[in-house]
């Protein structure tokens, strides 16, 4: 199978939406394998902009799209999204969309718990408050409701009771009233007939696709530095975001996830709390944010901005399993006289060539930069290397050298066609 897995290689918001849409064009099936509606992908096609959260990007092009078992699914949010994109002209039918029957459901009580925790915490994570963490906790705690449970609402009361036995203790601890079991049952019973037509088996869909020789695109959400194991813990999301999760989160062999493309932004951003060594809290940071329109798709929060951190990406290329990168938003750097890249860190005379695991050290290490000459010309919309200024090419080549991975795609505007292809990821490693 000539498949491709796409993951974010920084802290998310690298512009995955556009690259995934570009690749979806060449795929026959698109699969989400982790995260939930904490993700936000913006896809621009001509004069239309689609904002997707739970739906795999394949829906924009009418490709068969699977929400895999590794995703946590807020069914109300899914129905809202389906209604929204349907109104914008997309066709979301059970022929297009399949929801893994063994995917875990995100419930209103998860959203509430997420918010209660964030409000009560002295040290906040800065979550999207979509209930993602609490839903994954229930999954691992073996008390979650799954999509398949909606097929047989008669079994729901017992499952809800088991779930609430856990949640009501927590809610009491936060000084909140118990969750209303009857209201939850009623709400779930109401949406069940709208969700169940989409239920199917992710692993069987993928097995059939493999046998038919179809090209599959595995679409990651968030990014490696937000990975529950490999990210800046505890300031991370609650799922594995590395490429390996594409297999577990959809039900395929790890050998079938294909070429792994890491999406890398030409500078660095982060939403939410947590360490960010190259963060710029000055005019340059503001300028990057304004030029890059760095506001969260899901929560509208202003993103923190900073120079490109080659230490981090060198590390995520390894932990994420990245074969090649798609470099995005190069045009945001147009007009900067000098551009900096962090090549290593220092603390009290000690040199670090990686991000230390200790959160305390992560917060204190200082980036050491090398400076490159910028370019005054516009790179926006460039579709070939020949259209790029020499200094922009030098910058890209230096990034490749420092991170130990090559650029397969270069994106120069949100438009699908403004992409320089160096190596088609579907053509293999
Ligand atoms: P949660 O995933 O809502 O639990 O949030 C945990 C952390 O991940 C927070 O710092 C969020 O801002 C961040 N996060 C979650 N989803 C995304 C995303 O799609 N892009 C960027 N950051 C995200």
GROMACS .gro file of C-alpha atoms and ligand atoms in nm:
model
  452
    1UNK     CA    1   0.000   0.000   0.000
    2UNK     CA    2   0.149   0.342  -0.094
    3UNK     CA    3   0.017   0.525   0.209
    4UNK     CA    4   0.109   0.850   0.380
    5UNK     CA    5   0.084   0.949   0.745
    6UNK     CA    6   0.086   1.318   0.828
    7UNK     CA    7   0.176   1.447   1.173
    8UNK     CA    8   0.256   1.786   1.320
    9UNK     CA    9   0.622   1.812   1.418
   10UNK     CA   10   0.602   2.112   1.655
   11UNK     CA   11   0.319   2.221   1.889
   12UNK     CA   12   0.037   2.202   1.636
   13UNK     CA   13  -0.103   2.465   1.401
   14UNK     CA   14   0.175   2.405   1.151
   15UNK     CA   15  -0.069   2.431   0.862
   16UNK     CA   16  -0.153   2.062   0.844
   17UNK     CA   17  -0.498   2.134   0.700
   18UNK     CA   18  -0.370   2.261   0.369
   19UNK     CA   19  -0.110   1.985   0.325
   20UNK     CA   20  -0.358   1.717   0.421
   21UNK     CA   21  -0.609   1.855   0.174
   22UNK     CA   22  -0.339   1.859  -0.095
   23UNK     CA   23  -0.254   1.496  -0.019
   24UNK     CA   24  -0.620   1.393   0.016
   25UNK     CA   25  -0.653   1.483  -0.348
   26UNK     CA   26  -0.418   1.193  -0.430
   27UNK     CA   27  -0.557   0.952  -0.169
   28UNK     CA   28  -0.861   0.727  -0.192
   29UNK     CA   29  -0.929   0.716   0.180
   30UNK     CA   30  -0.851   0.953   0.469
   31UNK     CA   31  -0.830   0.837   0.832
   32UNK     CA   32  -0.815   1.026   1.164
   33UNK     CA   33  -0.645   0.823   1.436
   34UNK     CA   34  -0.621   1.029   1.755
   35UNK     CA   35  -0.742   1.345   1.929
   36UNK     CA   36  -1.092   1.479   1.899
   37UNK     CA   37  -1.259   1.812   1.843
   38UNK     CA   38  -0.966   1.985   2.011
   39UNK     CA   39  -0.817   1.979   1.660
   40UNK     CA   40  -0.891   2.245   1.406
   41UNK     CA   41  -0.798   2.228   1.042
   42UNK     CA   42  -0.860   2.514   0.806
   43UNK     CA   43  -0.886   2.421   0.441
   44UNK     CA   44  -0.907   2.685   0.173
   45UNK     CA   45  -1.039   2.577  -0.167
   46UNK     CA   46  -1.080   2.863  -0.410
   47UNK     CA   47  -1.304   3.117  -0.240
   48UNK     CA   48  -1.435   2.868   0.016
   49UNK     CA   49  -1.288   2.809   0.362
   50UNK     CA   50  -1.379   2.496   0.556
   51UNK     CA   51  -1.304   2.465   0.924
   52UNK     CA   52  -1.288   2.101   1.023
   53UNK     CA   53  -1.250   1.967   1.370
   54UNK     CA   54  -1.354   1.601   1.392
   55UNK     CA   55  -1.423   1.524   1.030
   56UNK     CA   56  -1.127   1.385   0.834
   57UNK     CA   57  -1.015   1.628   0.564
   58UNK     CA   58  -1.112   1.378   0.296
   59UNK     CA   59  -1.473   1.494   0.323
   60UNK     CA   60  -1.387   1.816   0.141
   61UNK     CA   61  -1.313   1.614  -0.173
   62UNK     CA   62  -1.578   1.350  -0.116
   63UNK     CA   63  -1.319   1.082  -0.031
   64UNK     CA   64  -1.412   0.797   0.200
   65UNK     CA   65  -1.323   0.926   0.545
   66UNK     CA   66  -1.277   0.723   0.860
   67UNK     CA   67  -1.285   0.847   1.218
   68UNK     CA   68  -1.067   0.576   1.369
   69UNK     CA   69  -1.096   0.404   1.705
   70UNK     CA   70  -0.814   0.618   1.850
   71UNK     CA   71  -1.024   0.933   1.822
   72UNK     CA   72  -1.248   1.049   2.106
   73UNK     CA   73  -1.575   1.169   1.959
   74UNK     CA   74  -1.814   1.428   2.096
   75UNK     CA   75  -2.127   1.316   1.907
   76UNK     CA   76  -2.306   1.651   1.946
   77UNK     CA   77  -2.006   1.834   1.814
   78UNK     CA   78  -1.982   1.586   1.526
   79UNK     CA   79  -2.347   1.643   1.431
   80UNK     CA   80  -2.299   2.022   1.448
   81UNK     CA   81  -1.996   1.997   1.226
   82UNK     CA   82  -2.178   1.776   0.977
   83UNK     CA   83  -2.464   2.029   0.968
   84UNK     CA   84  -2.222   2.319   0.925
   85UNK     CA   85  -2.019   2.171   0.641
   86UNK     CA   86  -2.331   2.031   0.474
   87UNK     CA   87  -2.472   2.385   0.468
   88UNK     CA   88  -2.147   2.490   0.302
   89UNK     CA   89  -2.211   2.236   0.026
   90UNK     CA   90  -2.025   1.920   0.136
   91UNK     CA   91  -2.196   1.583   0.124
   92UNK     CA   92  -2.158   1.387   0.447
   93UNK     CA   93  -2.334   1.055   0.410
   94UNK     CA   94  -2.254   0.706   0.544
   95UNK     CA   95  -2.098   0.640   0.200
   96UNK     CA   96  -1.844   0.913   0.276
   97UNK     CA   97  -1.806   0.902   0.654
   98UNK     CA   98  -1.742   0.602   0.879
   99UNK     CA   99  -1.714   0.635   1.255
  100UNK     CA  100  -1.530   0.350   1.427
  101UNK     CA  101  -1.777   0.167   1.645
  102UNK     CA  102  -1.510   0.122   1.913
  103UNK     CA  103  -1.428   0.495   1.935
  104UNK     CA  104  -1.485   0.647   2.279
  105UNK     CA  105  -1.751   0.917   2.325
  106UNK     CA  106  -1.682   1.258   2.475
  107UNK     CA  107  -1.977   1.356   2.692
  108UNK     CA  108  -2.090   1.686   2.843
  109UNK     CA  109  -1.954   1.570   3.180
  110UNK     CA  110  -1.606   1.544   3.023
  111UNK     CA  111  -1.621   1.901   2.902
  112UNK     CA  112  -1.740   2.011   3.244
  113UNK     CA  113  -1.461   1.824   3.423
  114UNK     CA  114  -1.201   1.967   3.186
  115UNK     CA  115  -1.325   2.319   3.267
  116UNK     CA  116  -1.353   2.253   3.645
  117UNK     CA  117  -0.994   2.131   3.655
  118UNK     CA  118  -0.857   2.418   3.452
  119UNK     CA  119  -1.039   2.671   3.666
  120UNK     CA  120  -0.924   2.512   3.992
  121UNK     CA  121  -0.562   2.449   3.891
  122UNK     CA  122  -0.287   2.680   4.012
  123UNK     CA  123  -0.078   2.566   3.715
  124UNK     CA  124  -0.311   2.543   3.419
  125UNK     CA  125  -0.249   2.328   3.112
  126UNK     CA  126  -0.442   2.568   2.892
  127UNK     CA  127  -0.658   2.294   2.741
  128UNK     CA  128  -0.918   2.356   2.473
  129UNK     CA  129  -1.182   2.259   2.735
  130UNK     CA  130  -1.335   2.013   2.492
  131UNK     CA  131  -1.323   1.728   2.747
  132UNK     CA  132  -1.051   1.542   2.560
  133UNK     CA  133  -0.831   1.454   2.859
  134UNK     CA  134  -1.119   1.333   3.079
  135UNK     CA  135  -1.256   1.119   2.792
  136UNK     CA  136  -0.921   0.947   2.737
  137UNK     CA  137  -0.895   0.894   3.115
  138UNK     CA  138  -1.227   0.710   3.109
  139UNK     CA  139  -1.112   0.506   2.812
  140UNK     CA  140  -0.800   0.391   2.994
  141UNK     CA  141  -1.005   0.352   3.313
  142UNK     CA  142  -1.232   0.110   3.123
  143UNK     CA  143  -1.553   0.292   3.209
  144UNK     CA  144  -1.606   0.498   2.891
  145UNK     CA  145  -1.908   0.488   2.666
  146UNK     CA  146  -1.824   0.397   2.308
  147UNK     CA  147  -1.997   0.475   1.981
  148UNK     CA  148  -2.121   0.116   1.957
  149UNK     CA  149  -2.315   0.163   2.282
  150UNK     CA  150  -2.551   0.393   2.092
  151UNK     CA  151  -2.668   0.091   1.891
  152UNK     CA  152  -2.839  -0.048   2.195
  153UNK     CA  153  -2.970   0.237   2.415
  154UNK     CA  154  -3.130  -0.022   2.649
  155UNK     CA  155  -2.783  -0.103   2.779
  156UNK     CA  156  -2.697   0.262   2.844
  157UNK     CA  157  -2.844   0.308   3.196
  158UNK     CA  158  -2.608   0.050   3.349
  159UNK     CA  159  -2.307   0.193   3.167
  160UNK     CA  160  -2.399   0.547   3.267
  161UNK     CA  161  -2.436   0.441   3.628
  162UNK     CA  162  -2.087   0.290   3.628
  163UNK     CA  163  -1.943   0.603   3.470
  164UNK     CA  164  -2.118   0.839   3.710
  165UNK     CA  165  -2.004   0.640   4.013
  166UNK     CA  166  -1.658   0.769   3.919
  167UNK     CA  167  -1.749   1.117   3.797
  168UNK     CA  168  -1.978   1.213   4.081
  169UNK     CA  169  -1.697   1.165   4.333
  170UNK     CA  170  -1.483   1.403   4.129
  171UNK     CA  171  -1.765   1.653   4.088
  172UNK     CA  172  -1.831   1.656   4.462
  173UNK     CA  173  -1.462   1.724   4.514
  174UNK     CA  174  -1.489   2.029   4.290
  175UNK     CA  175  -1.806   2.143   4.470
  176UNK     CA  176  -2.026   2.069   4.169
  177UNK     CA  177  -2.364   1.891   4.172
  178UNK     CA  178  -2.383   1.530   4.055
  179UNK     CA  179  -2.427   1.467   3.684
  180UNK     CA  180  -2.786   1.408   3.582
  181UNK     CA  181  -2.804   1.043   3.467
  182UNK     CA  182  -3.155   1.077   3.322
  183UNK     CA  183  -3.067   1.386   3.121
  184UNK     CA  184  -2.757   1.212   2.982
  185UNK     CA  185  -2.956   0.903   2.889
  186UNK     CA  186  -3.222   1.116   2.718
  187UNK     CA  187  -2.962   1.319   2.527
  188UNK     CA  188  -2.778   1.007   2.412
  189UNK     CA  189  -3.099   0.830   2.312
  190UNK     CA  190  -3.197   1.135   2.106
  191UNK     CA  191  -2.876   1.151   1.907
  192UNK     CA  192  -2.829   0.774   1.871
  193UNK     CA  193  -3.039   0.745   1.552
  194UNK     CA  194  -2.840   1.030   1.394
  195UNK     CA  195  -2.498   0.883   1.476
  196UNK     CA  196  -2.549   0.509   1.429
  197UNK     CA  197  -2.589   0.521   1.048
  198UNK     CA  198  -2.222   0.624   1.032
  199UNK     CA  199  -2.092   0.341   1.252
  200UNK     CA  200  -1.856   0.091   1.100
  201UNK     CA  201  -1.532  -0.091   1.156
  202UNK     CA  202  -1.216   0.110   1.102
  203UNK     CA  203  -0.987  -0.194   1.081
  204UNK     CA  204  -1.212  -0.373   0.831
  205UNK     CA  205  -1.241  -0.063   0.614
  206UNK     CA  206  -0.863  -0.039   0.609
  207UNK     CA  207  -0.818  -0.408   0.543
  208UNK     CA  208  -1.052  -0.382   0.245
  209UNK     CA  209  -0.866  -0.073   0.123
  210UNK     CA  210  -0.537  -0.260   0.146
  211UNK     CA  211  -0.671  -0.556  -0.049
  212UNK     CA  212  -0.803  -0.321  -0.316
  213UNK     CA  213  -0.462  -0.149  -0.339
  214UNK     CA  214  -0.606   0.187  -0.236
  215UNK     CA  215  -0.395   0.481  -0.126
  216UNK     CA  216  -0.472   0.583   0.233
  217UNK     CA  217  -0.386   0.906   0.406
  218UNK     CA  218  -0.358   0.896   0.786
  219UNK     CA  219  -0.432   1.240   0.921
  220UNK     CA  220  -0.274   1.335   1.254
  221UNK     CA  221  -0.403   1.607   1.482
  222UNK     CA  222  -0.207   1.823   1.729
  223UNK     CA  223   0.167   1.747   1.711
  224UNK     CA  224   0.463   1.558   1.852
  225UNK     CA  225   0.550   1.816   2.119
  226UNK     CA  226   0.194   1.772   2.251
  227UNK     CA  227   0.229   1.391   2.255
  228UNK     CA  228   0.140   1.239   2.593
  229UNK     CA  229   0.475   1.050   2.601
  230UNK     CA  230   0.710   1.254   2.385
  231UNK     CA  231   0.579   1.606   2.437
  232UNK     CA  232   0.641   1.876   2.696
  233UNK     CA  233   0.457   1.687   2.971
  234UNK     CA  234   0.235   1.784   3.151
  235UNK     CA  235   0.162   2.062   2.899
  236UNK     CA  236   0.047   1.817   2.636
  237UNK     CA  237  -0.271   1.668   2.496
  238UNK     CA  238  -0.397   1.332   2.620
  239UNK     CA  239  -0.321   1.115   2.318
  240UNK     CA  240  -0.017   0.988   2.131
  241UNK     CA  241   0.034   1.212   1.833
  242UNK     CA  242   0.341   1.036   1.689
  243UNK     CA  243   0.312   0.839   1.365
  244UNK     CA  244   0.307   0.507   1.551
  245UNK     CA  245  -0.039   0.594   1.676
  246UNK     CA  246  -0.175   0.584   1.320
  247UNK     CA  247  -0.157   0.204   1.340
  248UNK     CA  248  -0.306   0.157   1.688
  249UNK     CA  249  -0.565   0.431   1.639
  250UNK     CA  250  -0.711   0.284   1.324
  251UNK     CA  251  -0.635  -0.087   1.328
  252UNK     CA  252  -0.361  -0.140   1.068
  253UNK     CA  253  -0.017  -0.292   1.081
  254UNK     CA  254   0.259  -0.041   1.167
  255UNK     CA  255   0.410  -0.146   0.833
  256UNK     CA  256   0.110  -0.002   0.650
  257UNK     CA  257   0.120   0.357   0.767
  258UNK     CA  258   0.349   0.441   0.475
  259UNK     CA  259   0.571   0.745   0.439
  260UNK     CA  260   0.557   0.974   0.741
  261UNK     CA  261   0.540   1.341   0.656
  262UNK     CA  262   0.605   1.583   0.943
  263UNK     CA  263   0.449   1.926   0.903
  264UNK     CA  264   0.686   2.198   1.014
  265UNK     CA  265   0.619   2.570   1.026
  266UNK     CA  266   0.906   2.800   0.921
  267UNK     CA  267   0.899   2.951   1.271
  268UNK     CA  268   0.747   2.826   1.598
  269UNK     CA  269   0.410   2.879   1.767
  270UNK     CA  270   0.229   2.735   2.063
  271UNK     CA  271  -0.117   2.778   2.217
  272UNK     CA  272  -0.178   2.705   2.580
  273UNK     CA  273   0.072   2.691   2.863
  274UNK     CA  274   0.411   2.523   2.885
  275UNK     CA  275   0.777   2.572   2.796
  276UNK     CA  276   0.869   2.740   2.468
  277UNK     CA  277   1.243   2.811   2.454
  278UNK     CA  278   1.243   3.036   2.145
  279UNK     CA  279   0.932   3.235   2.239
  280UNK     CA  280   0.957   3.606   2.153
  281UNK     CA  281   0.760   3.835   2.380
  282UNK     CA  282   0.864   4.142   2.183
  283UNK     CA  283   0.781   4.323   1.859
  284UNK     CA  284   0.934   4.046   1.650
  285UNK     CA  285   0.700   3.790   1.812
  286UNK     CA  286   0.406   4.024   1.751
  287UNK     CA  287   0.514   4.069   1.391
  288UNK     CA  288   0.532   3.693   1.333
  289UNK     CA  289   0.186   3.651   1.490
  290UNK     CA  290   0.031   3.930   1.284
  291UNK     CA  291   0.190   3.820   0.954
  292UNK     CA  292   0.109   3.455   1.020
  293UNK     CA  293  -0.244   3.528   1.149
  294UNK     CA  294  -0.165   3.320   1.453
  295UNK     CA  295  -0.498   3.274   1.626
  296UNK     CA  296  -0.632   2.931   1.726
  297UNK     CA  297  -0.887   2.770   1.492
  298UNK     CA  298  -1.070   2.603   1.781
  299UNK     CA  299  -1.057   2.854   2.066
  300UNK     CA  300  -0.957   3.176   1.888
  301UNK     CA  301  -0.671   3.217   2.135
  302UNK     CA  302  -0.368   3.420   2.030
  303UNK     CA  303  -0.075   3.188   1.964
  304UNK     CA  304   0.265   3.246   2.123
  305UNK     CA  305   0.531   3.298   1.853
  306UNK     CA  306   0.907   3.256   1.822
  307UNK     CA  307   1.198   3.169   1.596
  308UNK     CA  308   1.245   2.827   1.442
  309UNK     CA  309   1.376   2.579   1.697
  310UNK     CA  310   1.589   2.320   1.519
  311UNK     CA  311   1.660   2.136   1.845
  312UNK     CA  312   1.295   2.052   1.891
  313UNK     CA  313   1.231   1.951   1.533
  314UNK     CA  314   1.548   1.739   1.520
  315UNK     CA  315   1.400   1.554   1.818
  316UNK     CA  316   1.044   1.523   1.682
  317UNK     CA  317   1.177   1.391   1.351
  318UNK     CA  318   1.318   1.102   1.555
  319UNK     CA  319   1.038   1.043   1.807
  320UNK     CA  320   0.763   1.106   1.552
  321UNK     CA  321   0.915   0.874   1.294
  322UNK     CA  322   0.932   1.146   1.027
  323UNK     CA  323   1.067   1.052   0.682
  324UNK     CA  324   1.043   1.396   0.527
  325UNK     CA  325   0.889   1.732   0.607
  326UNK     CA  326   0.641   1.974   0.459
  327UNK     CA  327   0.764   2.322   0.541
  328UNK     CA  328   0.484   2.576   0.571
  329UNK     CA  329   0.436   2.951   0.597
  330UNK     CA  330   0.776   3.050   0.462
  331UNK     CA  331   0.613   3.369   0.329
  332UNK     CA  332   0.554   3.489   0.688
  333UNK     CA  333   0.930   3.548   0.711
  334UNK     CA  334   0.938   3.772   0.400
  335UNK     CA  335   1.083   4.112   0.485
  336UNK     CA  336   1.271   4.017   0.803
  337UNK     CA  337   1.624   4.155   0.779
  338UNK     CA  338   1.768   3.880   0.995
  339UNK     CA  339   1.617   3.541   1.072
  340UNK     CA  340   1.729   3.328   1.364
  341UNK     CA  341   1.735   2.952   1.418
  342UNK     CA  342   1.798   2.789   1.756
  343UNK     CA  343   2.068   2.525   1.710
  344UNK     CA  344   2.111   2.413   2.072
  345UNK     CA  345   2.034   2.519   2.429
  346UNK     CA  346   2.247   2.625   2.721
  347UNK     CA  347   2.198   2.636   3.094
  348UNK     CA  348   2.461   2.738   3.346
  349UNK     CA  349   2.742   2.667   3.102
  350UNK     CA  350   2.605   2.327   3.003
  351UNK     CA  351   2.514   2.261   2.639
  352UNK     CA  352   2.199   2.066   2.543
  353UNK     CA  353   2.152   1.925   2.193
  354UNK     CA  354   1.798   1.808   2.281
  355UNK     CA  355   1.503   1.910   2.496
  356UNK     CA  356   1.563   1.764   2.841
  357UNK     CA  357   1.274   1.556   2.981
  358UNK     CA  358   1.266   1.745   3.311
  359UNK     CA  359   0.991   2.010   3.299
  360UNK     CA  360   1.193   2.232   3.529
  361UNK     CA  361   1.492   2.225   3.294
  362UNK     CA  362   1.265   2.272   2.994
  363UNK     CA  363   1.144   2.597   3.145
  364UNK     CA  364   1.496   2.725   3.217
  365UNK     CA  365   1.716   2.631   2.922
  366UNK     CA  366   1.810   2.917   2.691
  367UNK     CA  367   1.824   2.884   2.313
  368UNK     CA  368   2.146   2.958   2.130
  369UNK     CA  369   2.083   3.105   1.788
  370UNK     CA  370   2.255   3.133   1.458
  371UNK     CA  371   2.152   3.427   1.242
  372UNK     CA  372   2.080   3.413   0.872
  373UNK     CA  373   2.031   3.698   0.633
  374UNK     CA  374   1.665   3.745   0.542
  375UNK     CA  375   1.508   3.839   0.207
  376UNK     CA  376   1.300   4.134   0.101
  377UNK     CA  377   1.121   3.970  -0.193
  378UNK     CA  378   0.784   3.800  -0.159
  379UNK     CA  379   0.780   3.421  -0.153
  380UNK     CA  380   0.403   3.409  -0.129
  381UNK     CA  381   0.248   3.191  -0.392
  382UNK     CA  382   0.581   3.061  -0.525
  383UNK     CA  383   0.536   2.732  -0.710
  384UNK     CA  384   0.895   2.648  -0.798
  385UNK     CA  385   1.238   2.683  -0.639
  386UNK     CA  386   1.330   2.925  -0.917
  387UNK     CA  387   1.072   3.168  -0.777
  388UNK     CA  388   1.236   3.175  -0.435
  389UNK     CA  389   1.503   3.429  -0.334
  390UNK     CA  390   1.848   3.278  -0.274
  391UNK     CA  391   1.837   3.359   0.097
  392UNK     CA  392   1.504   3.180   0.136
  393UNK     CA  393   1.655   2.870  -0.024
  394UNK     CA  394   1.956   2.899   0.208
  395UNK     CA  395   1.721   2.915   0.506
  396UNK     CA  396   1.535   2.602   0.395
  397UNK     CA  397   1.859   2.413   0.328
  398UNK     CA  398   1.996   2.509   0.672
  399UNK     CA  399   1.677   2.381   0.838
  400UNK     CA  400   1.712   2.048   0.653
  401UNK     CA  401   2.072   2.017   0.765
  402UNK     CA  402   1.996   2.095   1.128
  403UNK     CA  403   1.691   1.872   1.168
  404UNK     CA  404   1.822   1.575   0.970
  405UNK     CA  405   1.524   1.550   0.735
  406UNK     CA  406   1.454   1.676   0.387
  407UNK     CA  407   1.180   1.899   0.261
  408UNK     CA  408   0.935   1.700   0.051
  409UNK     CA  409   0.680   1.980   0.015
  410UNK     CA  410   0.706   2.354   0.057
  411UNK     CA  411   0.389   2.552   0.108
  412UNK     CA  412   0.391   2.921   0.018
  413UNK     CA  413   0.030   3.028   0.082
  414UNK     CA  414  -0.294   2.878   0.216
  415UNK     CA  415  -0.400   2.806  -0.143
  416UNK     CA  416  -0.389   2.437  -0.237
  417UNK     CA  417  -0.188   2.503  -0.554
  418UNK     CA  418   0.079   2.723  -0.397
  419UNK     CA  419   0.295   2.423  -0.312
  420UNK     CA  420   0.641   2.326  -0.431
  421UNK     CA  421   0.672   1.950  -0.460
  422UNK     CA  422   1.021   1.816  -0.412
  423UNK     CA  423   0.916   1.456  -0.360
  424UNK     CA  424   0.565   1.319  -0.380
  425UNK     CA  425   0.512   1.141  -0.045
  426UNK     CA  426   0.278   0.889  -0.211
  427UNK     CA  427   0.560   0.773  -0.433
  428UNK     CA  428   0.740   0.622  -0.134
  429UNK     CA  429   1.049   0.680   0.073
  430LIG     P1  430  -0.643   1.947   2.518
  430LIG     O1  431  -0.601   1.868   2.400
  430LIG     O2  432  -0.770   2.025   2.496
  430LIG     O3  433  -0.647   1.865   2.644
  430LIG     O4  434  -0.530   2.059   2.543
  430LIG     C1  435  -0.400   2.025   2.585
  430LIG     C2  436  -0.295   2.112   2.518
  430LIG     O5  437  -0.291   2.083   2.379
  430LIG     C3  438  -0.323   2.263   2.527
  430LIG     O6  439  -0.198   2.331   2.535
  430LIG     C4  440  -0.389   2.294   2.395
  430LIG     O7  441  -0.374   2.430   2.357
  430LIG     C5  442  -0.312   2.201   2.302
  430LIG     N1  443  -0.386   2.164   2.181
  430LIG     C6  444  -0.486   2.075   2.171
  430LIG     N2  445  -0.528   2.064   2.044
  430LIG     C7  446  -0.450   2.146   1.972
  430LIG     C8  447  -0.442   2.176   1.831
  430LIG     O8  448  -0.515   2.121   1.746
  430LIG     N3  449  -0.347   2.268   1.796
  430LIG     C9  450  -0.264   2.324   1.886
  430LIG     N4  451  -0.267   2.299   2.016
  430LIG    C10  452  -0.359   2.211   2.060
   0.00000   0.00000   0.00000
